[in-house]
Tab-separated table of C-alpha atoms in Angstrom:
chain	number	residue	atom	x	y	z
A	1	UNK	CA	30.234	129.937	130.493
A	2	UNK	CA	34.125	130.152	130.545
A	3	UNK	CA	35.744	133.718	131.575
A	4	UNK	CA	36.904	134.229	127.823
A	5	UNK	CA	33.507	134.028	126.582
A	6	UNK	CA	32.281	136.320	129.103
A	7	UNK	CA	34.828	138.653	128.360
A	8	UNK	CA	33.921	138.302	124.488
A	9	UNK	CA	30.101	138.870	125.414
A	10	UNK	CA	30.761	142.203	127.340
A	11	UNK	CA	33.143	143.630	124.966
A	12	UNK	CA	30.688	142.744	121.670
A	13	UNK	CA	28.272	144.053	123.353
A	14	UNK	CA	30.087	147.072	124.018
A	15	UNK	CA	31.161	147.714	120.380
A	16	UNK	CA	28.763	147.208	118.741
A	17	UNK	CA	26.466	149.806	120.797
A	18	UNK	CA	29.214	152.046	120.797
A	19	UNK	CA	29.332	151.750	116.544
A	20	UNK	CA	26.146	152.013	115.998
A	21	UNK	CA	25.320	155.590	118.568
A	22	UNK	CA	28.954	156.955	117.334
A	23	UNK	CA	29.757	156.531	113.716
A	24	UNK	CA	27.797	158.177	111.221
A	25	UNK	CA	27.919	154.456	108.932
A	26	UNK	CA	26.103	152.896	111.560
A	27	UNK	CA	23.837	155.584	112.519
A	28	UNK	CA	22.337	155.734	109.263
A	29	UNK	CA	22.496	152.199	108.692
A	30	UNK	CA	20.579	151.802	111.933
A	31	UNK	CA	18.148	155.332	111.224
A	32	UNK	CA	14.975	152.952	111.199
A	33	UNK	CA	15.166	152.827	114.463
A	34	UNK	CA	13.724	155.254	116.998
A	35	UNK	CA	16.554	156.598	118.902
A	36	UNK	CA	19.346	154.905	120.511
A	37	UNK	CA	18.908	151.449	121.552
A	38	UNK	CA	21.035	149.803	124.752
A	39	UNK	CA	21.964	146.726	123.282
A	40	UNK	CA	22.652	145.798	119.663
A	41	UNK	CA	22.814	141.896	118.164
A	42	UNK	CA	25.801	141.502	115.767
A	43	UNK	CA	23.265	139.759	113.296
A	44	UNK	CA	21.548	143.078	112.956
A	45	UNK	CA	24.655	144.413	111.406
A	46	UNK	CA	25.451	143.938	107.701
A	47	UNK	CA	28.787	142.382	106.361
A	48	UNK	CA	31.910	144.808	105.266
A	49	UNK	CA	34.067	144.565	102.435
A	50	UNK	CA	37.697	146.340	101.841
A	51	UNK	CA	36.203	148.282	98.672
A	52	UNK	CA	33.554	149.954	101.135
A	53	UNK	CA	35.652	150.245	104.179
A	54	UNK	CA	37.782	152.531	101.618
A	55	UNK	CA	35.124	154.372	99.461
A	56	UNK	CA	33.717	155.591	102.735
A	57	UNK	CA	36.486	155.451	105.519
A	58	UNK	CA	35.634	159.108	107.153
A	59	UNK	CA	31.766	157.342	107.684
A	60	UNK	CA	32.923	154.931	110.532
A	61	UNK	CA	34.980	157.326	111.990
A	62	UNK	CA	33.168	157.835	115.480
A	63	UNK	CA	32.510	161.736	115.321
A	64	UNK	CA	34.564	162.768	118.069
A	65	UNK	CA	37.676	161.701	116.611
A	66	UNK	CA	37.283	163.942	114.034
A	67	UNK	CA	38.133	167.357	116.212
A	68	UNK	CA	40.001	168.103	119.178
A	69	UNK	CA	41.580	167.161	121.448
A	70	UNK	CA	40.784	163.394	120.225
A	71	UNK	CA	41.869	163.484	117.154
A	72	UNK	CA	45.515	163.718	118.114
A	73	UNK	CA	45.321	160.381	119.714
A	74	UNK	CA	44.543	158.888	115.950
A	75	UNK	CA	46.847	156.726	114.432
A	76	UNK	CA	46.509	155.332	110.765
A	77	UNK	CA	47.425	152.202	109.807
A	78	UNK	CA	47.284	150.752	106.201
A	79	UNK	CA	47.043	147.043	104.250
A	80	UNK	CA	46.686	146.030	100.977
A	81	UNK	CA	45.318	142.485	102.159
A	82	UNK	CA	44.850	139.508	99.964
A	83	UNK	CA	43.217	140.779	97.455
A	84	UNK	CA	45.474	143.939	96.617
A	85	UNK	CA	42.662	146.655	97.911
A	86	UNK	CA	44.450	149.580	99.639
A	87	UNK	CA	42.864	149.627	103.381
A	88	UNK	CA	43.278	152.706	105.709
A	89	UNK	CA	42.001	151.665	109.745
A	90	UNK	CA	42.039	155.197	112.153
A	91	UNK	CA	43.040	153.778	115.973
A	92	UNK	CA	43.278	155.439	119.040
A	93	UNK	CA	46.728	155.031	119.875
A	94	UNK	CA	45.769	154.227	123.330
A	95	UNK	CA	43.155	151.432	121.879
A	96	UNK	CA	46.286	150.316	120.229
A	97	UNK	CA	48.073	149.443	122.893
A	98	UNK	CA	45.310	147.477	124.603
A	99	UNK	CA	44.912	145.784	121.683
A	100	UNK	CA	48.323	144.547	121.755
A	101	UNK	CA	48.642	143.485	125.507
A	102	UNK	CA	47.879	139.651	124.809
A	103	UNK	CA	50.227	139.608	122.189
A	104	UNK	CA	52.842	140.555	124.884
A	105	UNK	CA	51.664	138.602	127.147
A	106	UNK	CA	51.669	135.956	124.873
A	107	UNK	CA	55.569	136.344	124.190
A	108	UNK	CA	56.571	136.613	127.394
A	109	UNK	CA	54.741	133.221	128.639
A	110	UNK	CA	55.912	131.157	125.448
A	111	UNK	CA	59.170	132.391	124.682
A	112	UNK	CA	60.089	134.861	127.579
A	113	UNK	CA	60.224	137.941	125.196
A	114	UNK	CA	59.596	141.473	126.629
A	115	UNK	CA	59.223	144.964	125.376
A	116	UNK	CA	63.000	145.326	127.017
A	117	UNK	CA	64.306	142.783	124.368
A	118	UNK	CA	65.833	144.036	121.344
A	119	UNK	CA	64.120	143.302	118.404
A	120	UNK	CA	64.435	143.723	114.522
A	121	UNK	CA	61.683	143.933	111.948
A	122	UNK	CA	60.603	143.859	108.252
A	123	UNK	CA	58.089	146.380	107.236
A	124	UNK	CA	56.440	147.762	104.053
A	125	UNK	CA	57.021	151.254	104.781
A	126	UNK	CA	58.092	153.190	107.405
A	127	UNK	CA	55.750	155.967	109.354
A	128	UNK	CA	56.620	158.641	111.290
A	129	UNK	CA	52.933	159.116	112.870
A	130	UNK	CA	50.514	158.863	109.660
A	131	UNK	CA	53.549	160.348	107.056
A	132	UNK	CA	55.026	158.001	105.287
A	133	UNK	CA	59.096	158.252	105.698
A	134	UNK	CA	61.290	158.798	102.905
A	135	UNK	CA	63.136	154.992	102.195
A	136	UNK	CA	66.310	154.583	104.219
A	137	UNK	CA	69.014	151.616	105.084
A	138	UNK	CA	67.754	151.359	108.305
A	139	UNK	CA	66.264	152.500	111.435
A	140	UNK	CA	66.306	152.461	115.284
A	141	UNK	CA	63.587	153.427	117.472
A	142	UNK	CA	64.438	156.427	119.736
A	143	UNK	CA	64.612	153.627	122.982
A	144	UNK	CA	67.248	151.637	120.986
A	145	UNK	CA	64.833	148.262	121.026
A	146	UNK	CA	63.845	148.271	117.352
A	147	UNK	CA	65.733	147.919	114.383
A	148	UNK	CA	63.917	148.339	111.289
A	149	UNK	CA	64.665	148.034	107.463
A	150	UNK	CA	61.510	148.774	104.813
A	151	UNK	CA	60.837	145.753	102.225
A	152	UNK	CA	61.450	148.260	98.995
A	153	UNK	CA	64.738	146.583	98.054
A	154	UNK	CA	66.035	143.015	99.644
A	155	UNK	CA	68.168	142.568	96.220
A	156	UNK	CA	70.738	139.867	97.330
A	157	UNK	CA	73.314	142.901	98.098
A	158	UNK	CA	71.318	145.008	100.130
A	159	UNK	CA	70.081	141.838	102.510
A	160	UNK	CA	73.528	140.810	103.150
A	161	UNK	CA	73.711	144.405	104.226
A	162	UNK	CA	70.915	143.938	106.260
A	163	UNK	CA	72.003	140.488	107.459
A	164	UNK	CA	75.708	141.917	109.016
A	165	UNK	CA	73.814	145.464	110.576
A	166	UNK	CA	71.399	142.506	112.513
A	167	UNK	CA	74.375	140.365	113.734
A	168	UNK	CA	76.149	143.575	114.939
A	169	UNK	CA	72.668	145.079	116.363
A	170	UNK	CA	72.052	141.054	118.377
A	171	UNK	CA	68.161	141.111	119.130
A	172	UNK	CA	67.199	138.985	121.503
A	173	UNK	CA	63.950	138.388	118.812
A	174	UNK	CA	62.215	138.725	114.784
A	175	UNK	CA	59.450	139.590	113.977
A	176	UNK	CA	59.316	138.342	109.807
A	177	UNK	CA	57.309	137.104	107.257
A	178	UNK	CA	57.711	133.589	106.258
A	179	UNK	CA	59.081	134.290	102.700
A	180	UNK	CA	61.515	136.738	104.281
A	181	UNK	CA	63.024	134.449	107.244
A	182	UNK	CA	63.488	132.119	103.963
A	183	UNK	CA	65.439	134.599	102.407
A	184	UNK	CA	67.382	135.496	105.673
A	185	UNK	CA	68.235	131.728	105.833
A	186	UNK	CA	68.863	131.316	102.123
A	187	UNK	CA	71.399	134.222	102.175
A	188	UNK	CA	73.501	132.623	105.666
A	189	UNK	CA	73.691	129.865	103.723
A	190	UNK	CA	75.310	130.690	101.027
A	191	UNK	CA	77.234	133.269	102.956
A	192	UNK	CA	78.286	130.834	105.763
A	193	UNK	CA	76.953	132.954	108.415
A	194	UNK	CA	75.755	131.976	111.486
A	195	UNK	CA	72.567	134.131	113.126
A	196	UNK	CA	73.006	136.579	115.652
A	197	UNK	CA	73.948	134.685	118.832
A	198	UNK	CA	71.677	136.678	121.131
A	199	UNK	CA	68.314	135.808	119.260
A	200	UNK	CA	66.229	133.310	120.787
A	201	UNK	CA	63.075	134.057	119.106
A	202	UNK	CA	61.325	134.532	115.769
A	203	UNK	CA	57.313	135.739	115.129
A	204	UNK	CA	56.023	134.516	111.859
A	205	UNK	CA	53.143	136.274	110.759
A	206	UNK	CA	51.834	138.256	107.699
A	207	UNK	CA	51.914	135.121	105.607
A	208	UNK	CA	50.265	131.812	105.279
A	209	UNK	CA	52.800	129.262	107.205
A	210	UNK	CA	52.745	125.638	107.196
A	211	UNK	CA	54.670	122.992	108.981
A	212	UNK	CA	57.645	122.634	106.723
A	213	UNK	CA	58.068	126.566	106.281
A	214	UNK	CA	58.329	126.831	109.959
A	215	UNK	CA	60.370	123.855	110.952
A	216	UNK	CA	63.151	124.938	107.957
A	217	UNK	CA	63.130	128.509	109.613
A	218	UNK	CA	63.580	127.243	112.554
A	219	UNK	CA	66.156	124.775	112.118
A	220	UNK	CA	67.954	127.853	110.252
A	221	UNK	CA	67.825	130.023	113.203
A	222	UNK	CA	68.180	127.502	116.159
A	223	UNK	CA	65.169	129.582	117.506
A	224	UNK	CA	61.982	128.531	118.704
A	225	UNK	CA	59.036	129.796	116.215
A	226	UNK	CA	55.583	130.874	116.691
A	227	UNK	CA	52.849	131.818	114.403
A	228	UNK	CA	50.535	134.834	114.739
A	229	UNK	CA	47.563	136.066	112.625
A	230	UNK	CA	47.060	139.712	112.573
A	231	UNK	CA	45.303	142.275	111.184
A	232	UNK	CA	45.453	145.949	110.719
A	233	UNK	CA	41.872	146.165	111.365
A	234	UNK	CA	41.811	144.049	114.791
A	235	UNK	CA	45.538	144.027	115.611
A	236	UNK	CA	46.605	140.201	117.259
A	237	UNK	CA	43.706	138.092	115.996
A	238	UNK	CA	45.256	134.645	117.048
A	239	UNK	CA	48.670	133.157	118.259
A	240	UNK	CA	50.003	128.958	117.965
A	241	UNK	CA	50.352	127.602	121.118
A	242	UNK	CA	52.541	124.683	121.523
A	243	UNK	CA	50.457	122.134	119.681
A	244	UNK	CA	50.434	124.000	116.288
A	245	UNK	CA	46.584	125.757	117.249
A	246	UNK	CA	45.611	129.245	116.496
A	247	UNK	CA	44.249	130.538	119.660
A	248	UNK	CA	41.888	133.391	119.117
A	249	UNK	CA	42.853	137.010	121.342
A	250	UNK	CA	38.958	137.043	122.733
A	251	UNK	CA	40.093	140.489	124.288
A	252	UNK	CA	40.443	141.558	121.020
A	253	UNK	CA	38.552	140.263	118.361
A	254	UNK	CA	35.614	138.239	117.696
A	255	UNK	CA	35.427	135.822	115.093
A	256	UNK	CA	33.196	134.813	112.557
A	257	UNK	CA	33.165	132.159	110.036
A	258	UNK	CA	30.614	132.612	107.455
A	259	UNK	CA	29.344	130.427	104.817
A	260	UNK	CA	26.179	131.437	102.165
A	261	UNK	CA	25.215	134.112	104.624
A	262	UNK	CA	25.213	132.355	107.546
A	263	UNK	CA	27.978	132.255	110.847
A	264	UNK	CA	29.091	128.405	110.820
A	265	UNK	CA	31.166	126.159	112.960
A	266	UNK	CA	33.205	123.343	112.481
A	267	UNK	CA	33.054	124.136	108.994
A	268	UNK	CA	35.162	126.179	106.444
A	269	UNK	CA	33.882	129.275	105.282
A	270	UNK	CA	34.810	133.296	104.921
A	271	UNK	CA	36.638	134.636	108.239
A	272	UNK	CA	35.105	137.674	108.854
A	273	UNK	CA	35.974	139.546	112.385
A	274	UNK	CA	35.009	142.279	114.473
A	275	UNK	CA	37.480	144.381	116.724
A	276	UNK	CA	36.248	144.705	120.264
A	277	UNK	CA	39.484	147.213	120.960
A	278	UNK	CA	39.502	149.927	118.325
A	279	UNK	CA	36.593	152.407	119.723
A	280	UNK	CA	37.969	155.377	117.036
A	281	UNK	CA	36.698	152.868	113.459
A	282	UNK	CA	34.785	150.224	114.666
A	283	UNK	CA	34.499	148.138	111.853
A	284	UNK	CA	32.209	145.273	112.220
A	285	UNK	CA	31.482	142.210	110.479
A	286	UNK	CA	34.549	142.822	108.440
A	287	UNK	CA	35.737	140.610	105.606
A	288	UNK	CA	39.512	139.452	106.046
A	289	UNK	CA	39.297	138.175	102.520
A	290	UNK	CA	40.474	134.864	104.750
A	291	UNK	CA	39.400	131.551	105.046
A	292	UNK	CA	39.355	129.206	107.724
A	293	UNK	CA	37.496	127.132	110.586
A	294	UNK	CA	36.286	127.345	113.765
A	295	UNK	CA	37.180	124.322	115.592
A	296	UNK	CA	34.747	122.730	118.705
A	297	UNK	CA	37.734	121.207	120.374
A	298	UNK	CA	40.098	120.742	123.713
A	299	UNK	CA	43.233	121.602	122.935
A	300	UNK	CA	46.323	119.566	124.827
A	301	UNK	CA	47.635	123.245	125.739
A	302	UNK	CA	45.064	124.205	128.490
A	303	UNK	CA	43.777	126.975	126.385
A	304	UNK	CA	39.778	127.300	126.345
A	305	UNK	CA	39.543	130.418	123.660
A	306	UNK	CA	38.508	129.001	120.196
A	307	UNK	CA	40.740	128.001	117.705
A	308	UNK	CA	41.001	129.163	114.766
A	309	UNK	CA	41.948	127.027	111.122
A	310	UNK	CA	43.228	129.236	108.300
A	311	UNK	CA	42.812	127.290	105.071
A	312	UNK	CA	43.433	130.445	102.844
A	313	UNK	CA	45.485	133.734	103.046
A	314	UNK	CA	48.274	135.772	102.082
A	315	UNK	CA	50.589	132.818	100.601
A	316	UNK	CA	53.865	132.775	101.215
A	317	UNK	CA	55.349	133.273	97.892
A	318	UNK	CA	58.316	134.346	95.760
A	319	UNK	CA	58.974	136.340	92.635
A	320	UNK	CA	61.698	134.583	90.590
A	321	UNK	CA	64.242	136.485	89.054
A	322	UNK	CA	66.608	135.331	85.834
A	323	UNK	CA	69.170	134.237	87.705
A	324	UNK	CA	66.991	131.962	89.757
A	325	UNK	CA	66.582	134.256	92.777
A	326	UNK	CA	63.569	134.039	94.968
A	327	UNK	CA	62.530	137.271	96.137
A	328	UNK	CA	59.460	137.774	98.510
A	329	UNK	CA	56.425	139.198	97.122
A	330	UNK	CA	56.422	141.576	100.077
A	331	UNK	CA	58.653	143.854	97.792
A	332	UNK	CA	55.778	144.513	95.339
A	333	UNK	CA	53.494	144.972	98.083
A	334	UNK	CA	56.092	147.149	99.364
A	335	UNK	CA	56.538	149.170	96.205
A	336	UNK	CA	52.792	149.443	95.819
A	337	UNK	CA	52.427	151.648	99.390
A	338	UNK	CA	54.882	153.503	98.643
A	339	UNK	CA	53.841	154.465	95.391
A	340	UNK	CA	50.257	154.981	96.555
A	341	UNK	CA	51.645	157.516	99.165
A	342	UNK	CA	53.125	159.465	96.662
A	343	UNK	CA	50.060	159.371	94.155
A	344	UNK	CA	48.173	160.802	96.630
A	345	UNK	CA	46.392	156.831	97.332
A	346	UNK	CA	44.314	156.602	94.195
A	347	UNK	CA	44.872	153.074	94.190
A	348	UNK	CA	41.718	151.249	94.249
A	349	UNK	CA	43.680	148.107	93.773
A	350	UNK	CA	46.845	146.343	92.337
A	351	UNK	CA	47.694	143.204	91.901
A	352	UNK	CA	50.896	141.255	90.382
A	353	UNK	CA	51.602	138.092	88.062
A	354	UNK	CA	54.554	136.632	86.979
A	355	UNK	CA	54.224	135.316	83.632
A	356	UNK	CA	57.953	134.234	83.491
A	357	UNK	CA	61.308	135.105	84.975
A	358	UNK	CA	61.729	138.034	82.756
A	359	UNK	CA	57.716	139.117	82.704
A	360	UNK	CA	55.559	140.706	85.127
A	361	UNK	CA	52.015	141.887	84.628
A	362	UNK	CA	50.766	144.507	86.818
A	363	UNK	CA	46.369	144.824	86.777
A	364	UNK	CA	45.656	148.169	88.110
A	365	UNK	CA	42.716	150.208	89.443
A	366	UNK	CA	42.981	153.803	90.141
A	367	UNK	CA	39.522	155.530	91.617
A	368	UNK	CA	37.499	157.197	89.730
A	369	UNK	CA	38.491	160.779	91.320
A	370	UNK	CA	42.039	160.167	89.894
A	371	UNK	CA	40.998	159.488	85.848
A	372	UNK	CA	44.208	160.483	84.423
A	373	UNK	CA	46.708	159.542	86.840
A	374	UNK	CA	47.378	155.603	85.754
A	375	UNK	CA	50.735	156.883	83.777
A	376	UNK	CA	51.852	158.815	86.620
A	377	UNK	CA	50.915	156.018	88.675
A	378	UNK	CA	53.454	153.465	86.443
A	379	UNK	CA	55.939	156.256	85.974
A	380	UNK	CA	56.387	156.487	89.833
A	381	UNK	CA	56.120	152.549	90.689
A	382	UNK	CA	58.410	152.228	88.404
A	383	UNK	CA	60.688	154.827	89.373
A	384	UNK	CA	60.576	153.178	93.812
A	385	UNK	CA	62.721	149.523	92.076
A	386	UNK	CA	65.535	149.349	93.081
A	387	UNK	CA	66.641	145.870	92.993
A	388	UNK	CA	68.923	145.624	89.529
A	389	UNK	CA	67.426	141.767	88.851
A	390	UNK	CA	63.721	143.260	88.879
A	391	UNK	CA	64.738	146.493	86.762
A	392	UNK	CA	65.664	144.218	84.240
A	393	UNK	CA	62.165	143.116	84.325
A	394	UNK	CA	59.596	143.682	81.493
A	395	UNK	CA	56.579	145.363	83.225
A	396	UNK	CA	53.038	145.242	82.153
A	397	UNK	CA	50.812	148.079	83.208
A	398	UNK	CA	47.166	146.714	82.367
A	399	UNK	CA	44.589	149.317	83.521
A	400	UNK	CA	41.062	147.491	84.475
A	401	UNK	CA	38.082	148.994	86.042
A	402	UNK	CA	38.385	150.123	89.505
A	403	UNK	CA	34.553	148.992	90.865
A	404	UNK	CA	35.171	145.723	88.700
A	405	UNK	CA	36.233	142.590	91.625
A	406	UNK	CA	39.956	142.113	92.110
A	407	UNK	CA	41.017	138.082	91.916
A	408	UNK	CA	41.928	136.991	95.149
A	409	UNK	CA	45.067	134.761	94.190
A	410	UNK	CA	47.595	137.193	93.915
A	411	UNK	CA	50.922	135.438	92.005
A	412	UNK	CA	54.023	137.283	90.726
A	413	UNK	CA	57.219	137.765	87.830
A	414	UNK	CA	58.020	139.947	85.612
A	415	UNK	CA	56.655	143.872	84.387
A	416	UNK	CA	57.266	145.715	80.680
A	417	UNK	CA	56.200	149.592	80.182
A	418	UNK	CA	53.082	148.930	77.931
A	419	UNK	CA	49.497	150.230	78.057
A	420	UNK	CA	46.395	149.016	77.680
A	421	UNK	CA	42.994	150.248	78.401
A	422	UNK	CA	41.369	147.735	80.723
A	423	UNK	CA	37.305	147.044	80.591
């Protein structure tokens, strides 16, 4: 047995003991038993969705989280995921920074990039511990490392703006999504611009990203590349090595693949994982919403932890505007956290498709506890655009049953301000 699967054992092992003696979910779950065992098997646990994960978050909070002096340490961190189901995961901020130690490690043995390096990012929203910030240009971290800007508005204006404040700021590295280093390149282009000269280094992750994505953003850049699947769940789940394989963090995550019930290999099926880091939520058995493969082989790199194939995920995708503009989808998923912040999250899921370049549907579920809310909801979504090309939109609020299952392609265009009662 290598050292990574050792490592994998002990730390299963650990969480799933710890999830099912600590949270009340698992107790309960687990009630048929008499008192607490030493040692749990993971296929005594039942599978997770998103929808229950968020109908009954405060259950798999382990209980002494929820008082002091633990409960400071929480951190919240949120997703929409493929399918368009809000997601709220509690951490221990300490847990959290475990969880991301291969990730550095990985960085700094690849590509030589360290927590000193400047850096600049792309994010949904902005935080300032579990409060969402109020939208702004920019902003830099208190050390001066991190520049940030929020994905509300990248209207072809305000990412030129954010193009010449990131060749004046110089990081040394990116972390984007694929469909937003496109848009980065699209816009030097046509601006003649050359990248910052300091950068060296861009992470790809977020976003499905296949060979030609990554060699174009590349060759845009003059930066070496690398791909990384995370989640907020389980933080780094896998990193590319060289060769183009996702190598799983075994510190951090164990994978399943699961196909009619059953954990397969070597075949595709639904990725489900478990976090072996975050002792404040364990969720286990989790659905990513994913799929993918794990593979049985050597890879050229050296690396013995298992890879994983994705074969489904987040795409990387555009909404196109009248003009012909590609803009990232990360803008609606960007508007949608935002406006579920505000609403007080009664989002039980929203999802986007472009019926043309001037027509976007919107198919929304607010939870039951909100009845009422779903022209509030539009008023305010409506009210967070900002780009002039998708104001000019027609948006079209269609209001479906919250409990009823969400599609999981997610495709985009245009909105107009109509109504109509969903099933």
């Amino acid at each position: 047995m290598n050292i990574e699967r050792q490592q994998e054992d002990v730390g299963i092992r650990d969480i799933l003991t710890h999830a099912a003696n600590e949270t009340e979910y698992y107790r309960k779950y687990f009630s048929a038993c008499e008192g607490q065992k030493d040692n749990y098997d993971l296929a005594e646990f039942p599978f997770l969705t998103r929808q229950t994960v968020q109908r009954e978050r405060s259950r798999f909070l382990c209980s002494r989280y929820q008082r002091h002096p633990d409960i400071e340490f929480l951190l919240m961190k949120r997703s929409f995921g493929v399918s368009g189901s809000p997601m709220e995961v509690y951490w221990d901020r300490r847990d959290d920074m475990s969880s991301q130690e291969g990730l550095w490690k990985y960085r700094k043995e690849r590509f030589h990039i360290t927590a000193d390096d400047k850096c600049c990012v792309f994010r949904t929203a902005e935080y300032a511990g579990n409060k969402i910030m109020d939208d702004m240009p920019k902003r830099l971290s208190r050390d001066g490392k991190v520049l940030s800007f929020t994905m509300r508005d990248v209207s072809a204006s305000r990412l030129q703006w954010c193009l010449d404040t990131i060749i004046e700021f110089n990081p040394v590295w990116m972390s984007l999504l694929p469909s937003v280093a496109l848009m980065m390149a699209e816009s030097m282009e046509a601006n003649k611009q050359s990248p910052p000269p300091g950068l060296c280094y861009i992470e790809l992750c977020g976003e499905m990203l296949d060979a030609q994505t990554e060699k174009m953003i590349r060759e845009a850049f003059h930066v070496q590349t690398g791909n990384v699947y995370v989640t907020e769940a389980a933080g780094a789940v896998a990193a590319s090595c060289p060769h183009g394989h996702l190598h799983i963090f075994p510190e951090n995550v164990f994978v399943e693949i699961i196909q009619d019930g059953s954990s397969v290999s070597n075949e595709e099926g639904d990725i489900y994982i478990t976090s072996l880091q975050n002792t404040a939520m364990p969720l286990i058995r989790l659905d990513t919403g994913d799929r993918g493969a794990l593979l049985d082989i050597s890879c050229p790199c050296g690396q013995t932890a298992p890879v994983l194939h994705l074969n489904r995920g987040r795409k990387c995708s555009f909404i196109t505007t009248a003009s012909g503009r590609k803009v990232s989808v990360s803008v609606l998923r960007s508007l949608a956290e935002y406006t579920n912040e505000e609403v007080s999250r009664c989002l039980a899921h929203i999802q986007f498709r472009q019926v043309d370049c001037h027509h976007m549907k919107v198919v929304l579920g607010v939870k039951p506890a909100f009845s009422g809310w779903e022209k509030e909801t539009v008023r305010v979504f409506l009210e967070k655009i900002h780009d002039p090309e998708l104001k000019q939109m027609q948006w079209e609020f269609i209001f479906a049953n919250p409990r009823r299952p969400v599609e999981d392609e997610v495709d985009v265009q245009p909105f107009f301000e109509s109504w109509e009662e969903g099933e």
